[in-house]
CSV table of C-alpha atoms and ligand atoms in Angstrom, one decimal:
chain,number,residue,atom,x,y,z
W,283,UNK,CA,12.0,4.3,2.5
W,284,UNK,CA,14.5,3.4,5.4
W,285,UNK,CA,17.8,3.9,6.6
W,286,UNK,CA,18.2,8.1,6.4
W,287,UNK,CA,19.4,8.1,9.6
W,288,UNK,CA,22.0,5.0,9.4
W,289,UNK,CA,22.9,7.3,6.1
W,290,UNK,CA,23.7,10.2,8.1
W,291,UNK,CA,25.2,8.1,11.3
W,292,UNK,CA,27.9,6.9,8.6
W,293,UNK,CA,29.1,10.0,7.4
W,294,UNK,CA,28.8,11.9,11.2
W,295,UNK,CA,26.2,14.0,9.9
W,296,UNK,CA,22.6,14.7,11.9
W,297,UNK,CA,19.8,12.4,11.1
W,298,UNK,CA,18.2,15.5,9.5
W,299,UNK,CA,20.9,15.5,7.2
W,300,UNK,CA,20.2,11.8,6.1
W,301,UNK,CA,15.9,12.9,5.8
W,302,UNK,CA,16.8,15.6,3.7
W,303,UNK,CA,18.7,13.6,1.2
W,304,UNK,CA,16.1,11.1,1.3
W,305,UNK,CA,14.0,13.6,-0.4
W,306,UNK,CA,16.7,13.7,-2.7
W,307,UNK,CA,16.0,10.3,-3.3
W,308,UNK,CA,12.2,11.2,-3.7
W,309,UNK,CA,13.0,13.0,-6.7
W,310,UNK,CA,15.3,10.7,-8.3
W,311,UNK,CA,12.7,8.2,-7.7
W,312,UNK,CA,10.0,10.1,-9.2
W,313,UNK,CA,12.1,10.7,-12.2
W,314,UNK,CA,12.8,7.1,-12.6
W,315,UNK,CA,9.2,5.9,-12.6
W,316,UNK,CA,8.2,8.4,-15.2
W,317,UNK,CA,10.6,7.1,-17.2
W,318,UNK,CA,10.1,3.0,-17.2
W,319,UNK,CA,6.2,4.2,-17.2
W,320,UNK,CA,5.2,3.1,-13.4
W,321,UNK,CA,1.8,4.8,-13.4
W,322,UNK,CA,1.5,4.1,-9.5
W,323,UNK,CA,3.9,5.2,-6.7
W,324,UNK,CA,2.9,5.1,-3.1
W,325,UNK,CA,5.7,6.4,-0.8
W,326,UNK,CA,5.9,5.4,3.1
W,327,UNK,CA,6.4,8.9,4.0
W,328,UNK,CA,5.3,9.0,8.3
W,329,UNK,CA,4.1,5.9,9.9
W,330,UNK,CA,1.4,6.0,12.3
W,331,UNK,CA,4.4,4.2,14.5
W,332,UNK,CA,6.6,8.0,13.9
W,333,UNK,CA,4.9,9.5,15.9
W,334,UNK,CA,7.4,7.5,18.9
W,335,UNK,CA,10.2,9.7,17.4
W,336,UNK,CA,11.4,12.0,19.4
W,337,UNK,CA,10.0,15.9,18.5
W,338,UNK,CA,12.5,17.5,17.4
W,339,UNK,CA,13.2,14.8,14.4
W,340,UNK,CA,9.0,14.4,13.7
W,341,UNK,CA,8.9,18.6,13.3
W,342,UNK,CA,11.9,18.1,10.4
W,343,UNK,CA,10.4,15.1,9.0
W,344,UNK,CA,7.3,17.8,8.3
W,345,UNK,CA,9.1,21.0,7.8
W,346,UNK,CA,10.6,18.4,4.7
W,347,UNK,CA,7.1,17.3,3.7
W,348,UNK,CA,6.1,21.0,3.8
W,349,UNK,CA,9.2,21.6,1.5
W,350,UNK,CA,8.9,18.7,-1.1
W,351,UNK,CA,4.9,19.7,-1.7
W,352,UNK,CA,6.6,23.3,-2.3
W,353,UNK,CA,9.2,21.8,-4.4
W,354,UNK,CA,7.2,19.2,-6.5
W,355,UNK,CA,4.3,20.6,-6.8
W,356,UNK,CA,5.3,22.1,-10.5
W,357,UNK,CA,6.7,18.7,-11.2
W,358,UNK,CA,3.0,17.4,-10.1
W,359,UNK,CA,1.2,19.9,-12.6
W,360,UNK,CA,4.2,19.5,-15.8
W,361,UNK,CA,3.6,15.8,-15.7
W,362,UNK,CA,-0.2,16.0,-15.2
W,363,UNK,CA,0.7,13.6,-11.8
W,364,UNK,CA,-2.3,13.0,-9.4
W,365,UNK,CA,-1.6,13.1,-6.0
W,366,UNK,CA,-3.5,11.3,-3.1
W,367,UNK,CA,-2.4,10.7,0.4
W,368,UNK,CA,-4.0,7.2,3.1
W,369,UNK,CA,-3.5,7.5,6.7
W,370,UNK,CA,-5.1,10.3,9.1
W,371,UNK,CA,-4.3,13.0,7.7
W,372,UNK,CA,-6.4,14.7,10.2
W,373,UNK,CA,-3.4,13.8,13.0
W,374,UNK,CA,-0.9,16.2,10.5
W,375,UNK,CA,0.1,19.7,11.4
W,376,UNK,CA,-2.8,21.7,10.0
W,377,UNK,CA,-0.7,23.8,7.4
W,378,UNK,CA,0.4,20.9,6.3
W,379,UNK,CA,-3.0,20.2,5.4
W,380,UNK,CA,-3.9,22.6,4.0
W,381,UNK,CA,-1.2,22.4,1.4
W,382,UNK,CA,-1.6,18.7,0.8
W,383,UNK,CA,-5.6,19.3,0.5
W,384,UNK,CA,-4.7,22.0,-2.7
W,385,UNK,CA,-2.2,20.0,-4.1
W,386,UNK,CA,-4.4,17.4,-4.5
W,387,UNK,CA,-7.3,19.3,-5.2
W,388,UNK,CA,-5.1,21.3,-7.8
W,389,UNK,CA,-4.0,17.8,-9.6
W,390,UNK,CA,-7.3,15.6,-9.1
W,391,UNK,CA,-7.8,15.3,-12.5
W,392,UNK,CA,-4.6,14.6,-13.7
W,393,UNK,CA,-3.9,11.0,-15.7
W,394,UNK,CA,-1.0,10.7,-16.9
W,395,UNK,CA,0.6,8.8,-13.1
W,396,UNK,CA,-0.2,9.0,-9.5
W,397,UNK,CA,1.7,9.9,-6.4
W,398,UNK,CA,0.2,8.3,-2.9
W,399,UNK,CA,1.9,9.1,0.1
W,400,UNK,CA,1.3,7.3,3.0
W,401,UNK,CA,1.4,9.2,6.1
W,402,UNK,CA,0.4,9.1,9.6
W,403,UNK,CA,-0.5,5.6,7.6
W,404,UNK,CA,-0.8,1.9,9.9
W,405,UNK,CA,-2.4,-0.9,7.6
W,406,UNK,CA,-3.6,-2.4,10.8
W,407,UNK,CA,-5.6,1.0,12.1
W,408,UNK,CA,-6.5,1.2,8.1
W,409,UNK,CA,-8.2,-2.2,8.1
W,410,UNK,CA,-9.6,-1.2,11.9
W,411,UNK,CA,-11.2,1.6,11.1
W,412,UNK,CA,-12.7,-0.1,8.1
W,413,UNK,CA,-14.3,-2.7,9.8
W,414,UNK,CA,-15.6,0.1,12.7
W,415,UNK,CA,-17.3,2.4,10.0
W,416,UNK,CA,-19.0,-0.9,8.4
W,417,UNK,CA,-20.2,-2.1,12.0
W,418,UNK,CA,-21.2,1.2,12.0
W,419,UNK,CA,-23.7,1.1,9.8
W,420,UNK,CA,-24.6,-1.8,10.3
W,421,UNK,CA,-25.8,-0.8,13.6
W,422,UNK,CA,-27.5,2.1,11.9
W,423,UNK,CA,-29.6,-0.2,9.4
W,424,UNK,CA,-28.0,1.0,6.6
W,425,UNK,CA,-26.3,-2.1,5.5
W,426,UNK,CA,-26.2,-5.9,6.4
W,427,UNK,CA,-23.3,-8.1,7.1
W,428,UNK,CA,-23.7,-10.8,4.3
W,429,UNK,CA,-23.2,-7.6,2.1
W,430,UNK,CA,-19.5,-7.5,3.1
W,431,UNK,CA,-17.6,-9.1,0.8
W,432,UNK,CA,-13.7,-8.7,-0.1
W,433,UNK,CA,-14.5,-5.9,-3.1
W,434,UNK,CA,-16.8,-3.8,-0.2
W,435,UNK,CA,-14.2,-4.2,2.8
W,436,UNK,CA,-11.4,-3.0,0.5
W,437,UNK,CA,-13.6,-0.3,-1.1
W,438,UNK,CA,-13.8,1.2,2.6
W,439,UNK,CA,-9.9,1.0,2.6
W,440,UNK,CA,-7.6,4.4,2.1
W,441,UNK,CA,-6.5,2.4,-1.2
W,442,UNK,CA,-10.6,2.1,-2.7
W,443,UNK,CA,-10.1,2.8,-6.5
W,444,UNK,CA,-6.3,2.6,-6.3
W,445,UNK,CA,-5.0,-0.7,-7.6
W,446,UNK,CA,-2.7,-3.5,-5.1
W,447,UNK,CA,0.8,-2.5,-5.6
W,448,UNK,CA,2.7,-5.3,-7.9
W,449,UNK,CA,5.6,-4.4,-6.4
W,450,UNK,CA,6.8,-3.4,-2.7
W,451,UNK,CA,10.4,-2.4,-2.6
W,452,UNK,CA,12.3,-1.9,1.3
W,453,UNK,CA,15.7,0.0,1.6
W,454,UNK,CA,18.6,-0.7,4.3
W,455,UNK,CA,18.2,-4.5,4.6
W,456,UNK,CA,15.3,-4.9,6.3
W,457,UNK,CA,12.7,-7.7,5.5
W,458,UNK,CA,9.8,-6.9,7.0
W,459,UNK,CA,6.1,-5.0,5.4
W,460,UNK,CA,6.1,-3.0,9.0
W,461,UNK,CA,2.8,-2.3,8.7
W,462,UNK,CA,2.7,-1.0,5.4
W,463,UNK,CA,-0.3,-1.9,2.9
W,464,UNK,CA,-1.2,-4.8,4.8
W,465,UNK,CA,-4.6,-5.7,2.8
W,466,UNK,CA,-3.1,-4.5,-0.1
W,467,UNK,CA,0.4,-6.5,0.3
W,468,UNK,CA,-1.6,-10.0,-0.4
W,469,UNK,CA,0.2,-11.1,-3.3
W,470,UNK,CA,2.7,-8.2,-4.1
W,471,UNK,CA,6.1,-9.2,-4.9
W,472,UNK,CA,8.8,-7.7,-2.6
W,473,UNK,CA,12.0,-6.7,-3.6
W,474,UNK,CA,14.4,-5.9,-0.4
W,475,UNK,CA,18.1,-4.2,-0.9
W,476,UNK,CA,20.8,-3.2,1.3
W,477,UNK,CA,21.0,0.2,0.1
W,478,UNK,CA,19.8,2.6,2.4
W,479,UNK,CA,17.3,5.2,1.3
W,480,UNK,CA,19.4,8.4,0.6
W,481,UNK,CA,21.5,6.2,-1.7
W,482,UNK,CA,18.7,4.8,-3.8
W,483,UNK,CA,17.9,6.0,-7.6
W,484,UNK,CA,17.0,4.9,-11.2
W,485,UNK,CA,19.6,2.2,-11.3
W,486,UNK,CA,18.5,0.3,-7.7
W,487,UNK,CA,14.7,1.2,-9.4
W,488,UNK,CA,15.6,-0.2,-12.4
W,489,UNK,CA,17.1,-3.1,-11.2
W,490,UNK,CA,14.2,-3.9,-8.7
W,491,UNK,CA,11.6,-3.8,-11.9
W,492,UNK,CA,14.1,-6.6,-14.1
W,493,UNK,CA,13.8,-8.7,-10.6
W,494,UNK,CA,10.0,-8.0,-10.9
W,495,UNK,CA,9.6,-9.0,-14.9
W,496,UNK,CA,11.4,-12.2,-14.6
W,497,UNK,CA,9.0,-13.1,-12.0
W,498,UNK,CA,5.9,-15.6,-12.5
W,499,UNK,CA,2.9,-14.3,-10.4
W,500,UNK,CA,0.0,-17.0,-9.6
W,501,UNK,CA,-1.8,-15.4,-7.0
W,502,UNK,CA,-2.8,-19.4,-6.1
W,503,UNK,CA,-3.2,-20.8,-9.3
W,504,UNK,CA,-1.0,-23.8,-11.1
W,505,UNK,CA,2.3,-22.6,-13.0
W,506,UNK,CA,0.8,-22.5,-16.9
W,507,UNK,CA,2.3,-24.6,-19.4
U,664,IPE,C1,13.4,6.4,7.1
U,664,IPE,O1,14.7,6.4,7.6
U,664,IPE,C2,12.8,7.8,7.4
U,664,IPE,C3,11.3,7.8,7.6
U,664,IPE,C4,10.7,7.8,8.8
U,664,IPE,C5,10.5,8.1,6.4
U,664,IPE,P1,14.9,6.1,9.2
U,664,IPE,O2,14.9,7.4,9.9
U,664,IPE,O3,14.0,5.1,9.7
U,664,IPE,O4,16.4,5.6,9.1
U,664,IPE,P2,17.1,4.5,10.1
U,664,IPE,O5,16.3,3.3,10.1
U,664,IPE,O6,17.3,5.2,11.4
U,664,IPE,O7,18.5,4.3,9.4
U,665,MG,MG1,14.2,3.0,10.0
């Protein structure tokens, strides 16, 4: 999700202004999935790389967060919507926390869609830490290295039991993953527009998924017939 502030720059308003109709765009997005039956959404919320931002602009970005869980958390329960969250979640404000730990405890068994967002998230300290813990035990005796294979390294991932994305879409012109789902990415397709965050809906989302369906995916192998 990017280009809030280059929203807000355009029409003289604060960058606040531009985060707070990127929620906006949360919602709308939210809505949209339901509808063409996406059954996974991961949202790039709060990069571990955020944390550069200056204060003042990190303590909205969470007063937001802190509002959205408020907001959507009826949404979350209506549309039986499971919500998870990869990163450190440990480097969050604690309330913050605590109301991401009950809304996902409240929806854990929810199946009807799920709702990942990705926050204090680097797929480069994801993968890291992955391959720390599994030295780890290694050096403990609890496992051995010929036992690592691609299934066990990603099932010590933030992602383990949630599937590879199919499809990674990036706002406001950029063309870059910006180290977003880095394992994960290997062979997602990737849609990039020009429109910037806060102007994005169900008809950029829809349009994004026809892109996607005409698509041929290999992952490697020979074009079929
Ligand atoms: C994305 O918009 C907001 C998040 C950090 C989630 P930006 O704040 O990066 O907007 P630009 O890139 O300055 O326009
Ligand atoms: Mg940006």
């Amino acid at each position: 999700m990017d280009g809030n502030g280059r929203w807000a720059e355009q029409r003289g308003l604060d960058r606040s202004e531009g985060h707070r109709a990127g929620a906006e765009a949360v919602r709308r997005t939210l809505q949209g999935c339901r509808n063409l039956g996406i059954k996974y959404l991961t949202l790039y919320a709060f990069s571990s790389e955020n944390w550069r931002r200056p204060k003042d602009e990190i303590q909205q970005l969470m007063q937001l967060l802190r509002q959205f869980l408020q907001e959507r958390r009826q949404d979350l329960h209506k549309h039986r919507i499971r919500l998870l969250t990869i990163g450190e979640l440990t480097a969050l404000p604690s309330e913050i926390q605590d109301d991401l730990r009950a809304a996902m405890e409240e929806s854990r068994n929810y199946d009807q869609g799920t709702l990942i967002l990705a926050l204090s998230y680097g797929g480069r300290r994801e993968i890291t830490r992955a391959a720390r813990d599994f030295a780890e035990e290694v050096a403990a005796g609890k496992a051995r290295p010929e036992e690592l294979d691609e299934q066990a390294f990603a099932s010590r991932l933030d992602t383990a039991g949630i599937p590879d994305p199919d499809l990674i879409i990036r706002t406001s012109g950029e063309q870059r993953l910006s180290n977003f789902l880095l394992w994960q990415a290997s062979y997602s397709e990737l849609w990039f527009t020009n429109v910037l965050w806060p102007d994005f809906g169900k008809d950029e989302l829809r349009d994004a998924v026809e892109d996607y369906k005409r698509r041929h995916r290999r992952y490697g192998a020979r074009e079929q017939g």
